[in-house]
Short mmCIF file of C-alpha atoms in Angstrom, two decimals:
data_model
loop_
_atom_site.label_atom_id
_atom_site.label_comp_id
_atom_site.label_asym_id
_atom_site.label_seq_id
_atom_site.Cartn_x
_atom_site.Cartn_y
_atom_site.Cartn_z
CA MET A 23 -33.69 25.78 22.57
CA ASP A 24 -30.96 23.91 24.42
CA ILE A 25 -30.95 22.84 28.03
CA LYS A 26 -27.64 23.23 29.78
CA VAL A 27 -27.18 21.88 33.29
CA GLU A 28 -23.91 22.65 35.04
CA ASN A 29 -22.71 21.16 38.33
CA LEU A 30 -26.25 20.75 39.63
CA THR A 31 -26.37 19.70 43.27
CA LYS A 32 -29.46 19.26 45.40
CA LEU A 33 -29.42 18.23 49.02
CA TYR A 34 -32.25 16.85 51.10
CA GLY A 35 -30.93 17.36 54.58
CA VAL A 36 -27.49 15.85 54.44
CA GLN A 37 -28.34 13.41 51.68
CA LYS A 38 -27.27 14.38 48.20
CA ALA A 39 -30.21 13.71 45.90
CA VAL A 40 -28.34 15.08 42.92
CA ASP A 41 -24.57 15.24 43.12
CA ASP A 42 -22.76 17.69 40.86
CA ILE A 43 -24.18 16.62 37.51
CA SER A 44 -23.70 18.41 34.19
CA PHE A 45 -25.22 17.70 30.81
CA VAL A 46 -26.57 19.36 27.69
CA VAL A 47 -29.68 18.54 25.69
CA LYS A 48 -29.84 20.00 22.19
CA THR A 49 -32.85 21.20 20.22
CA GLY A 50 -34.63 18.35 18.46
CA GLU A 51 -33.15 15.80 20.80
CA ILE A 52 -35.12 13.41 23.00
CA LEU A 53 -33.16 12.52 26.10
CA GLY A 54 -34.18 9.43 28.04
CA PHE A 55 -33.53 9.66 31.72
CA LEU A 56 -33.02 6.30 33.40
CA GLY A 57 -32.17 5.24 36.89
CA PRO A 58 -33.40 3.23 39.83
CA ASN A 59 -35.97 4.73 42.19
CA GLY A 60 -34.48 7.49 44.28
CA ALA A 61 -31.56 8.04 41.93
CA GLY A 62 -32.31 11.73 41.48
CA LYS A 63 -34.23 11.73 38.18
CA THR A 64 -37.29 13.50 39.47
CA THR A 65 -35.24 15.98 41.50
CA THR A 66 -33.24 16.92 38.42
CA MET A 67 -36.38 17.34 36.35
CA LYS A 68 -38.04 19.43 39.05
CA ALA A 69 -35.00 21.68 39.16
CA ILE A 70 -35.04 22.16 35.38
CA ALA A 71 -38.77 22.91 35.52
CA THR A 72 -37.92 25.68 38.05
CA PHE A 73 -39.92 24.04 40.84
CA LEU A 74 -36.98 23.15 43.07
CA LEU A 75 -34.17 25.54 43.81
CA PRO A 76 -30.85 23.71 43.58
CA ASP A 77 -28.25 24.11 46.31
CA ASN A 78 -25.52 24.54 43.79
CA GLY A 79 -24.94 24.75 40.05
CA SER A 80 -26.75 26.44 37.22
CA ILE A 81 -29.40 25.62 34.66
CA TYR A 82 -29.71 27.44 31.36
CA ILE A 83 -32.73 27.21 29.08
CA GLY A 84 -31.51 28.76 25.84
CA ASP A 85 -29.78 31.89 27.06
CA ASN A 86 -31.87 32.31 30.19
CA ASP A 87 -30.73 31.36 33.64
CA ALA A 88 -33.47 29.22 35.17
CA ILE A 89 -32.50 30.16 38.72
CA LYS A 90 -32.11 33.90 38.24
CA SER A 91 -34.99 34.54 35.85
CA PRO A 92 -37.48 31.69 36.34
CA GLN A 93 -40.42 33.70 35.01
CA GLU A 94 -38.78 34.02 31.59
CA VAL A 95 -37.76 30.35 31.54
CA LYS A 96 -41.17 29.03 32.61
CA LYS A 97 -42.74 30.38 29.39
CA HIS A 98 -40.69 27.94 27.34
CA ILE A 99 -41.27 24.84 29.43
CA GLY A 100 -44.03 22.27 29.27
CA TYR A 101 -43.95 20.04 32.31
CA LEU A 102 -45.65 16.80 33.21
CA PRO A 103 -44.78 16.08 36.85
CA GLU A 104 -44.47 12.64 38.39
CA ASN A 105 -47.85 11.05 39.22
CA ASN A 106 -49.59 13.53 36.91
CA PRO A 107 -51.30 15.85 39.40
CA LEU A 108 -54.48 17.45 38.07
CA TYR A 109 -57.43 19.43 39.38
CA THR A 110 -59.60 16.36 39.26
CA GLU A 111 -62.84 18.16 40.08
CA MET A 112 -62.62 20.20 36.88
CA PRO A 113 -64.00 19.19 33.48
CA VAL A 114 -61.21 18.48 30.97
CA ILE A 115 -62.01 21.42 28.74
CA ASP A 116 -62.24 23.95 31.60
CA TYR A 117 -58.96 22.70 32.99
CA LEU A 118 -57.19 23.07 29.65
CA ARG A 119 -58.63 26.56 29.24
CA PHE A 120 -57.34 27.47 32.69
CA VAL A 121 -53.85 26.18 31.93
CA ALA A 122 -53.83 27.94 28.56
CA ALA A 123 -54.69 31.25 30.20
CA LEU A 124 -51.97 30.72 32.81
CA ASN A 125 -49.49 30.08 30.01
CA ASN A 126 -50.15 33.41 28.33
CA VAL A 127 -52.02 31.93 25.37
CA PRO A 128 -53.85 34.96 23.91
CA LYS A 129 -57.54 34.96 24.78
CA GLN A 130 -58.76 34.70 21.18
CA ASN A 131 -56.56 31.62 20.59
CA ILE A 132 -57.45 29.70 23.73
CA ASP A 133 -60.47 27.81 22.37
CA GLU A 134 -58.67 26.92 19.19
CA ARG A 135 -55.58 25.74 21.05
CA VAL A 136 -57.65 23.68 23.52
CA LEU A 137 -59.47 21.93 20.68
CA GLU A 138 -56.18 21.24 18.95
CA MET A 139 -54.83 19.59 22.11
CA VAL A 140 -58.04 17.61 22.60
CA LYS A 141 -57.63 16.28 19.06
CA LEU A 142 -53.89 15.66 19.34
CA CYS A 143 -54.18 13.76 22.61
CA GLY A 144 -57.31 11.83 21.63
CA LEU A 145 -59.60 13.34 24.23
CA ARG A 146 -62.48 14.23 21.95
CA GLY A 147 -65.01 11.92 23.57
CA GLU A 148 -64.00 12.91 27.10
CA LYS A 149 -63.61 16.64 26.89
CA HIS A 150 -66.75 17.49 28.87
CA LYS A 151 -66.20 14.88 31.56
CA LYS A 152 -64.69 15.74 34.90
CA ILE A 153 -61.06 14.66 35.11
CA GLU A 154 -61.79 12.39 38.11
CA GLU A 155 -64.23 10.42 35.93
CA LEU A 156 -61.53 9.53 33.42
CA SER A 157 -59.45 6.36 33.43
CA LYS A 158 -55.80 6.68 34.32
CA GLY A 159 -54.78 6.51 30.67
CA TYR A 160 -57.03 9.40 29.73
CA GLN A 161 -55.88 11.39 32.73
CA GLN A 162 -52.33 10.89 31.50
CA ARG A 163 -53.40 12.35 28.16
CA VAL A 164 -54.85 15.36 29.92
CA GLY A 165 -51.49 15.75 31.67
CA LEU A 166 -49.73 15.64 28.35
CA ALA A 167 -52.21 18.08 26.81
CA GLN A 168 -51.64 20.62 29.57
CA ALA A 169 -47.87 20.33 29.08
CA LEU A 170 -48.20 20.98 25.35
CA ILE A 171 -50.90 23.62 25.29
CA HIS A 172 -48.65 26.65 24.93
CA ASP A 173 -46.47 24.94 22.31
CA PRO A 174 -43.36 25.04 24.51
CA ASP A 175 -39.82 24.70 23.16
CA ILE A 176 -38.90 22.39 25.97
CA LEU A 177 -40.81 19.39 27.29
CA ILE A 178 -40.06 17.74 30.58
CA LEU A 179 -41.99 14.53 31.07
CA ASP A 180 -41.61 12.59 34.29
CA GLU A 181 -42.72 9.03 33.56
CA PRO A 182 -45.27 9.95 30.90
CA THR A 183 -46.48 6.41 30.25
CA THR A 184 -47.16 5.07 33.75
CA GLY A 185 -50.57 3.51 34.04
CA LEU A 186 -51.18 3.21 30.32
CA ASP A 187 -52.05 0.02 28.49
CA PRO A 188 -49.69 -1.21 25.74
CA ASN A 189 -51.71 0.41 22.94
CA GLN A 190 -51.78 3.73 24.70
CA ILE A 191 -48.07 3.50 25.46
CA ILE A 192 -47.33 3.13 21.77
CA GLU A 193 -49.66 6.02 20.91
CA ILE A 194 -48.06 8.32 23.48
CA ARG A 195 -44.61 7.25 22.35
CA GLU A 196 -45.42 8.10 18.75
CA LEU A 197 -46.84 11.41 19.90
CA ILE A 198 -43.70 12.27 21.84
CA LYS A 199 -41.54 11.28 18.88
CA LYS A 200 -43.59 13.46 16.56
CA ILE A 201 -43.52 16.44 18.87
CA GLY A 202 -39.88 15.84 19.75
CA ARG A 203 -38.62 16.60 16.25
CA SER A 204 -38.85 20.32 16.76
CA LYS A 205 -38.51 20.50 20.53
CA THR A 206 -36.09 19.61 23.26
CA VAL A 207 -37.47 16.73 25.28
CA ILE A 208 -36.35 15.11 28.51
CA LEU A 209 -38.35 12.08 29.58
CA SER A 210 -37.82 9.69 32.40
CA SER A 211 -39.03 6.14 32.51
CA HIS A 212 -38.67 2.82 34.21
CA ILE A 213 -39.42 0.97 31.02
CA LEU A 214 -36.11 0.49 29.29
CA ALA A 215 -37.58 -0.66 26.00
CA GLU A 216 -39.58 2.53 25.88
CA VAL A 217 -36.55 4.73 26.33
CA GLU A 218 -34.75 2.75 23.68
CA ALA A 219 -37.65 3.13 21.26
CA THR A 220 -38.33 6.81 21.87
CA CYS A 221 -35.09 8.51 22.76
CA ASP A 222 -32.12 9.65 20.75
CA ARG A 223 -29.88 9.57 23.74
CA ILE A 224 -29.94 7.85 27.10
CA MET A 225 -28.60 9.10 30.36
CA ILE A 226 -28.40 6.74 33.31
CA ILE A 227 -28.19 8.25 36.73
CA ASN A 228 -27.45 6.43 39.96
CA LYS A 229 -27.17 7.84 43.49
CA GLY A 230 -27.26 11.37 42.14
CA LYS A 231 -24.47 10.90 39.63
CA ILE A 232 -24.50 10.34 35.90
CA VAL A 233 -23.10 6.88 35.25
CA ALA A 234 -23.71 6.70 31.51
CA ASN A 235 -24.62 9.14 28.77
CA GLY A 236 -24.85 8.30 25.09
CA THR A 237 -26.84 6.60 22.35
CA THR A 238 -27.89 3.00 22.95
CA ALA A 239 -25.16 1.80 20.59
CA GLU A 240 -22.53 3.77 22.45
CA LEU A 241 -23.71 2.45 25.79
CA ARG A 242 -23.51 -1.11 24.52
CA ASN A 243 -19.97 -0.70 23.28
CA ARG A 244 -18.79 0.92 26.42
CA SER A 245 -20.40 -1.33 28.95
CA GLN A 246 -19.45 -4.67 27.43
CA GLY A 247 -15.77 -5.10 26.76
CA ASN A 248 -16.34 -8.74 25.85
CA GLU A 249 -18.66 -9.64 23.05
CA ILE A 250 -20.70 -12.78 23.02
CA LEU A 251 -21.27 -15.20 20.17
CA ILE A 252 -23.64 -18.12 20.08
CA VAL A 253 -22.18 -20.91 17.95
CA GLU A 254 -23.81 -24.17 17.00
CA ILE A 255 -21.79 -26.90 15.44
CA GLU A 256 -23.25 -30.07 13.97
CA GLY A 257 -21.69 -33.35 12.99
CA ILE A 258 -19.32 -33.74 15.88
CA SER A 259 -18.77 -36.86 17.87
CA ASP A 260 -16.80 -35.54 20.77
CA ARG A 261 -17.83 -32.35 22.50
CA ASP A 262 -14.61 -32.11 24.43
CA THR A 263 -12.47 -31.85 21.27
CA VAL A 264 -14.59 -28.97 20.10
CA TYR A 265 -14.42 -27.34 23.46
CA THR A 266 -10.62 -27.43 23.66
CA ALA A 267 -10.19 -26.41 20.02
CA VAL A 268 -12.39 -23.36 20.45
CA ALA A 269 -10.95 -22.43 23.79
CA GLU A 270 -7.46 -22.41 22.30
CA LEU A 271 -8.39 -19.79 19.71
CA PRO A 272 -6.89 -16.36 20.32
CA ASN A 273 -9.26 -13.65 21.60
CA VAL A 274 -11.53 -16.24 23.19
CA GLU A 275 -11.88 -15.67 26.88
CA MET A 276 -14.55 -18.12 27.88
CA VAL A 277 -16.43 -20.99 26.31
CA ASP A 278 -19.47 -22.68 27.67
CA PHE A 279 -21.91 -25.29 26.35
CA LEU A 280 -25.40 -23.92 26.44
CA GLU A 281 -27.41 -27.13 26.49
CA ASN A 282 -26.53 -30.56 27.68
CA GLU A 283 -27.00 -32.57 24.51
CA SER A 284 -26.50 -30.27 21.54
CA ALA A 285 -23.28 -28.60 20.50
CA LYS A 286 -24.38 -25.06 21.17
CA LEU A 287 -21.64 -22.88 22.60
CA GLU A 288 -21.55 -19.48 24.12
CA ILE A 289 -18.25 -17.82 23.38
CA GLN A 290 -17.06 -14.68 25.07
CA SER A 291 -14.35 -12.93 23.16
CA SER A 292 -12.48 -9.67 23.26
CA ASP A 293 -12.96 -9.14 19.52
CA ALA A 294 -16.01 -10.81 18.03
CA LYS A 295 -15.21 -9.95 14.44
CA GLN A 296 -11.92 -11.75 14.40
CA THR A 297 -13.20 -14.64 16.47
CA LYS A 298 -16.00 -15.31 14.00
CA LYS A 299 -13.46 -15.75 11.23
CA LEU A 300 -11.31 -18.04 13.32
CA ILE A 301 -14.26 -20.19 14.33
CA PHE A 302 -15.30 -20.50 10.74
CA ASP A 303 -11.78 -21.53 9.71
CA LEU A 304 -11.62 -24.01 12.57
CA CYS A 305 -14.85 -25.65 11.45
CA VAL A 306 -13.70 -25.87 7.85
CA LYS A 307 -10.42 -27.44 8.91
CA ASN A 308 -12.13 -30.11 11.03
CA ASN A 309 -15.08 -30.68 8.70
CA TRP A 310 -17.63 -29.52 11.22
CA TYR A 311 -20.89 -28.06 10.09
CA LEU A 312 -21.40 -24.60 11.38
CA SER A 313 -25.15 -24.18 11.65
CA GLN A 314 -25.32 -21.01 13.74
CA LEU A 315 -23.05 -18.07 14.42
CA THR A 316 -24.91 -15.26 16.12
CA PRO A 317 -23.54 -12.22 17.88
CA VAL A 318 -25.54 -11.51 21.04
CA GLU A 319 -26.35 -7.90 21.70
CA THR A 320 -26.16 -6.79 25.27
CA LYS A 321 -29.62 -5.86 26.39
CA LEU A 322 -30.21 -2.40 27.79
CA GLU A 323 -31.46 -4.15 30.93
CA ASP A 324 -28.04 -5.69 31.43
CA ILE A 325 -26.29 -2.38 30.95
CA PHE A 326 -28.69 -0.77 33.38
CA ARG A 327 -28.12 -3.44 35.99
CA GLU A 328 -24.40 -3.38 35.52
CA LEU A 329 -24.22 0.39 36.01
CA THR A 330 -26.66 0.79 38.84
CA LEU A 331 -26.03 -2.29 40.98
CA ASN A 332 -23.13 -2.11 43.32
CA MET B 22 -53.18 41.27 38.08
CA LYS B 23 -54.50 39.29 35.14
CA LYS B 24 -52.84 36.13 36.46
CA THR B 25 -54.22 36.78 39.94
CA TRP B 26 -57.67 36.99 38.44
CA ILE B 27 -57.23 33.72 36.51
CA ILE B 28 -56.40 31.95 39.78
CA ALA B 29 -59.21 33.71 41.65
CA LYS B 30 -61.78 32.74 39.02
CA ARG B 31 -60.82 29.08 39.21
CA GLU B 32 -60.87 29.05 43.01
CA LEU B 33 -64.24 30.75 43.13
CA ALA B 34 -65.67 28.26 40.63
CA SER B 35 -64.20 25.47 42.72
CA PHE B 36 -65.94 26.80 45.86
CA PHE B 37 -69.25 26.57 44.05
CA ASP B 38 -68.49 23.23 42.36
CA SER B 39 -67.57 21.62 45.65
CA LEU B 40 -70.78 22.91 47.29
CA MET B 41 -68.59 24.63 49.89
CA ALA B 42 -69.92 28.01 48.79
CA TYR B 43 -73.56 26.94 49.07
CA ILE B 44 -73.01 25.42 52.51
CA LEU B 45 -71.38 28.63 53.68
CA LEU B 46 -74.17 30.77 52.26
CA VAL B 47 -76.93 28.67 53.79
CA LEU B 48 -75.27 28.42 57.20
CA PHE B 49 -74.23 32.05 57.35
CA LEU B 50 -77.57 33.42 56.23
CA GLY B 51 -79.34 30.95 58.51
CA PHE B 52 -77.34 31.91 61.61
CA SER B 53 -77.24 35.63 60.99
CA GLY B 54 -80.94 35.68 60.07
CA LEU B 55 -81.90 33.68 63.14
CA PHE B 56 -80.01 35.87 65.59
CA THR B 57 -80.82 39.14 63.88
CA TRP B 58 -84.57 38.58 63.68
CA ILE B 59 -85.76 35.75 65.88
CA LEU B 60 -83.51 34.62 68.75
CA GLY B 61 -81.79 36.24 71.71
CA SER B 62 -81.21 39.97 71.70
CA ASP B 63 -82.70 40.40 68.26
CA ILE B 64 -83.86 43.61 66.68
CA PHE B 65 -87.38 43.44 68.17
CA PHE B 66 -85.97 42.68 71.62
CA ILE B 67 -83.62 45.67 71.74
CA ASN B 68 -86.27 47.74 70.02
CA GLN B 69 -83.81 49.77 68.00
CA ALA B 70 -83.34 50.12 64.25
CA SER B 71 -79.75 48.96 64.27
CA LEU B 72 -77.79 46.03 62.86
CA GLN B 73 -75.66 45.53 66.01
CA ALA B 74 -77.06 42.02 66.51
CA PHE B 75 -76.21 41.10 62.92
CA PHE B 76 -72.66 42.40 63.19
CA SER B 77 -71.88 40.47 66.36
CA VAL B 78 -73.28 37.22 64.92
CA SER B 79 -71.29 37.69 61.72
CA TYR B 80 -68.19 38.35 63.77
CA TRP B 81 -68.48 34.86 65.27
CA SER B 82 -69.72 33.00 62.19
CA PHE B 83 -66.88 34.24 60.01
CA PHE B 84 -64.40 33.28 62.70
CA PHE B 85 -65.48 29.64 62.19
CA PHE B 86 -66.43 29.66 58.51
CA ILE B 87 -63.32 31.28 57.08
CA PRO B 88 -60.88 28.57 58.28
CA ALA B 89 -63.26 26.02 56.72
CA LEU B 90 -63.03 27.86 53.42
CA THR B 91 -59.29 28.44 53.45
CA MET B 92 -58.17 25.06 54.82
CA ARG B 93 -58.01 23.35 51.45
CA LEU B 94 -56.67 26.25 49.40
CA LEU B 95 -53.01 25.28 49.62
CA ALA B 96 -53.09 22.06 51.67
CA GLU B 97 -54.94 20.27 48.89
CA GLU B 98 -52.50 21.57 46.26
CA ASN B 99 -49.61 20.38 48.42
CA ARG B 100 -51.18 16.98 48.90
CA SER B 101 -52.10 16.26 45.30
CA GLY B 102 -48.99 17.88 43.85
CA THR B 103 -50.92 20.36 41.70
CA ILE B 104 -48.89 23.08 43.41
CA GLU B 105 -46.02 21.88 41.26
CA LEU B 106 -48.03 22.41 38.09
CA LEU B 107 -49.12 25.82 39.22
CA LEU B 108 -45.73 27.12 40.30
CA THR B 109 -43.97 25.94 37.15
CA ARG B 110 -46.29 28.04 34.99
CA PRO B 111 -45.36 31.64 34.20
CA ILE B 112 -46.91 32.99 37.36
CA THR B 113 -45.34 34.20 40.60
CA ASP B 114 -45.97 32.66 44.01
CA TRP B 115 -47.44 35.99 45.07
CA GLN B 116 -49.98 35.91 42.23
CA VAL B 117 -51.07 32.40 43.23
CA ILE B 118 -51.51 33.44 46.87
CA SER B 119 -53.26 36.71 46.13
CA GLY B 120 -55.56 34.94 43.66
CA LYS B 121 -56.64 32.48 46.32
CA PHE B 122 -57.03 35.30 48.83
CA LEU B 123 -59.16 37.28 46.41
CA ALA B 124 -61.42 34.31 45.61
CA THR B 125 -62.22 33.72 49.28
CA LEU B 126 -62.78 37.40 49.94
CA LEU B 127 -65.15 37.58 46.96
CA LEU B 128 -67.13 34.67 48.35
CA ILE B 129 -67.43 36.47 51.70
CA ILE B 130 -68.55 39.64 49.89
CA ILE B 131 -71.16 37.59 48.01
CA ALA B 132 -72.40 36.22 51.35
CA LEU B 133 -72.56 39.74 52.76
CA ALA B 134 -74.39 40.99 49.68
CA PHE B 135 -77.20 38.53 50.50
CA THR B 136 -77.66 40.27 53.86
CA LEU B 137 -78.41 43.64 52.25
CA PRO B 138 -82.17 42.90 52.53
CA TYR B 139 -81.69 42.95 56.35
CA TYR B 140 -80.36 46.49 56.03
CA ILE B 141 -83.14 47.57 53.72
CA THR B 142 -85.80 46.04 55.99
CA VAL B 143 -84.41 47.61 59.16
CA ALA B 144 -84.05 50.96 57.40
CA ASN B 145 -87.78 50.76 56.62
CA ILE B 146 -88.75 49.91 60.21
CA GLY B 147 -87.11 52.89 61.86
CA PRO B 148 -84.40 55.54 61.66
CA ILE B 149 -81.11 53.72 61.11
CA ASP B 150 -77.61 55.15 61.36
CA HIS B 151 -76.48 54.58 57.77
CA GLY B 152 -72.90 55.50 58.61
CA SER B 153 -72.52 52.81 61.24
CA VAL B 154 -73.99 50.15 58.94
CA ILE B 155 -71.55 51.01 56.17
CA SER B 156 -68.68 51.09 58.65
CA GLY B 157 -69.86 47.76 60.09
CA TYR B 158 -69.86 46.07 56.70
CA PHE B 159 -66.48 47.56 56.00
CA GLY B 160 -65.23 46.20 59.33
CA LEU B 161 -66.56 42.72 58.49
CA ILE B 162 -64.74 42.76 55.16
CA LEU B 163 -61.49 43.86 56.83
CA MET B 164 -61.87 41.26 59.57
CA SER B 165 -62.55 38.54 56.97
CA SER B 166 -59.45 39.60 55.03
CA ALA B 167 -57.36 39.17 58.16
CA TYR B 168 -58.74 35.70 58.86
CA ILE B 169 -58.40 34.66 55.21
CA SER B 170 -54.71 35.54 55.21
CA ILE B 171 -54.24 33.63 58.48
CA GLY B 172 -56.14 30.69 56.97
CA LEU B 173 -53.97 30.73 53.86
CA LEU B 174 -50.83 30.66 55.97
CA ALA B 175 -52.20 27.74 58.00
CA SER B 176 -53.16 25.89 54.84
CA SER B 177 -49.73 26.36 53.28
CA ILE B 178 -47.95 24.73 56.20
CA SER B 179 -49.55 21.30 56.02
CA ASN B 180 -50.66 18.77 53.41
CA ASN B 181 -53.66 18.00 55.55
CA GLN B 182 -56.81 20.11 55.35
CA ILE B 183 -57.91 19.37 58.90
CA VAL B 184 -54.52 20.45 60.23
CA GLY B 185 -54.89 23.60 58.14
CA PHE B 186 -58.30 24.23 59.68
CA LEU B 187 -57.09 23.71 63.24
CA ILE B 188 -53.99 25.85 62.86
CA ALA B 189 -56.10 28.65 61.41
CA LEU B 190 -58.55 28.40 64.33
CA THR B 191 -55.72 28.36 66.84
CA ILE B 192 -54.09 31.49 65.43
CA GLY B 193 -57.53 33.01 64.98
CA ILE B 194 -58.54 32.46 68.58
CA LEU B 195 -55.49 34.43 69.75
CA PHE B 196 -56.70 37.50 67.91
CA HIS B 197 -60.35 36.79 68.54
CA ILE B 198 -60.33 36.27 72.31
CA ILE B 199 -57.00 35.56 73.98
CA PHE B 200 -55.28 38.88 73.34
CA GLY B 201 -58.35 40.62 74.75
CA VAL B 202 -58.32 38.44 77.87
CA LEU B 203 -54.59 39.02 78.34
CA ALA B 204 -55.09 42.77 77.97
CA SER B 205 -57.51 42.82 80.88
CA SER B 206 -55.34 40.65 83.09
CA PHE B 207 -52.23 42.78 82.69
CA SER B 208 -51.70 46.43 83.30
CA GLY B 209 -49.51 49.17 81.91
CA SER B 210 -47.80 48.97 78.53
CA LEU B 211 -48.23 45.17 78.30
CA SER B 212 -51.96 45.67 78.53
CA ASP B 213 -51.78 48.34 75.83
CA ILE B 214 -49.93 46.00 73.50
CA PHE B 215 -52.46 43.19 73.98
CA ASN B 216 -55.26 45.67 73.62
CA TYR B 217 -53.87 46.77 70.29
CA LEU B 218 -53.42 43.15 69.15
CA SER B 219 -56.95 42.13 70.10
CA LEU B 220 -59.01 41.96 66.94
CA SER B 221 -62.34 42.38 68.65
CA ASN B 222 -61.45 45.88 69.90
CA HIS B 223 -60.73 47.07 66.38
CA TYR B 224 -63.78 45.35 64.95
CA GLN B 225 -66.17 46.58 67.61
CA SER B 226 -65.27 50.20 67.13
CA MET B 227 -65.93 49.79 63.42
CA ALA B 228 -69.22 48.01 64.05
CA ARG B 229 -70.24 50.98 66.17
CA GLY B 230 -69.57 53.28 63.23
CA VAL B 231 -66.11 54.64 63.99
CA ILE B 232 -63.69 54.38 61.09
CA ASP B 233 -60.21 55.00 62.40
CA THR B 234 -57.09 54.70 60.22
CA ARG B 235 -55.39 52.87 63.10
CA ASP B 236 -57.98 50.08 62.83
CA ILE B 237 -57.61 49.91 59.08
CA ILE B 238 -53.82 49.75 59.40
CA TYR B 239 -54.21 47.00 62.01
CA PHE B 240 -56.30 44.77 59.73
CA LEU B 241 -54.20 45.45 56.65
CA SER B 242 -51.00 44.61 58.58
CA ILE B 243 -52.41 41.20 59.54
CA VAL B 244 -53.33 40.61 55.89
CA PHE B 245 -49.89 41.68 54.74
CA VAL B 246 -47.97 39.62 57.31
CA GLY B 247 -50.19 36.59 56.63
CA LEU B 248 -49.73 36.69 52.88
CA VAL B 249 -46.01 37.42 52.99
CA SER B 250 -45.48 34.54 55.43
CA THR B 251 -47.47 32.26 53.15
CA GLU B 252 -45.18 33.25 50.30
CA ALA B 253 -42.18 32.48 52.47
CA VAL B 254 -43.59 29.04 53.33
CA LEU B 255 -44.14 28.26 49.65
CA LYS B 256 -40.61 29.34 48.87
CA ARG B 257 -39.25 27.26 51.73
CA LYS B 258 -40.93 24.15 50.31
CA ARG B 259 -38.96 24.59 47.11
CA MET B 260 -35.59 24.85 48.77
#
């Protein structure tokens, strides 16, 4: 089931929380939703989950209009809101039963479904405890279990890994990946590495607008016109000769020595492929030993900062 | 209806889990028992086999207890954010509200059921007017419904339970006393209007054994307006 968002706008007073955004998420795709705090991630997710009514635009879940027929759409959505609100005074198993009944799980299947979720989310030892007695990590699992209990086609997870320890983060990530194969998933996160590891596609939103949308590879290509090479040359007496020789190569835009003593250079070029060849040829011609020639990948952090800092 | 019941069951269980239900039962039975049998113008004092004393005590106790029961119903959901979980499930706002309404009303009915021994005892002491007792209980249930819907509305407005409690008491006191006072200090049609709005008039005629459709319509209108306004407040929060 696809999610189609068209020209979504949401105002809080006069401030535009979400400003005319459109995107599509296809079945089997995991979309990572990135952006600084207050960029409009949560608002967008709330609107898709039918909690907030947008001021403008439309949202389609499959063929159903989420604004006109929310009751139909809600059946297909599993939602984990920000901060994972739960009825903390309830025991885990009672809570899951309650959510299952609310989600139209047939009565005879409820127990079976609840046990399945308990197993899937690793809650077996905690199922009879009250939710308030659980650690934050386990509470997060309960939140995930309630989102998955009716086997929804669409999963909307607002920061699903906050408060988890590194082991749990990896577990939850694997779980989302596994589930995500057959479902449409939107997840938001502050942890860039997590989005990179889990998601097929990344969407960066800033001040209510989409500033980037694509796979990590695509984002890298687009954001960084110049590519960076780290080059180390041994067996040279004069650093200045090297510097001028390299700087004179075509395609090279900037050269900089990395460390004071060694001959390690950072070279920014408009076309790394060609520059590599030219550097190699240059070294051969001058009898320099080329001991390192590494292309530097732009980190997702850098892309994020570049797109969201003004 | 099924969804309403799912919500009601959870709320009712939550009343008992949080001890709220037990506190209400103990206090209500304590107060009503005390004033019906032991203190003030109790049954032995007025020397009549009637439950008038019980009905006037209940009238006041429910006025205070019901806001205490309803104050957390929506305020707590607003505060913790669970309202978001609830309203994104395949359930309408109306079902959520009516479920919560039903749970509180059931708790009140449970409390009233515990007072049936009073009725049985009095009926054994002397000749009791069965009609007026039934009408009195019916009046209490209608009055409670009105205050529950007011309490729900108050609870939906704020994220804070205490604010919910105070708003419910403030609206409640209008119906409970102020409209009656205003009715007696004005004359003519204004007095008639306030007289009609005053809840105690409608309740007292029922407690005396008169079931009038006008009274029933009065209570049901408060319930209806209260619940519909609550729905509007919930909708407003999602705009």
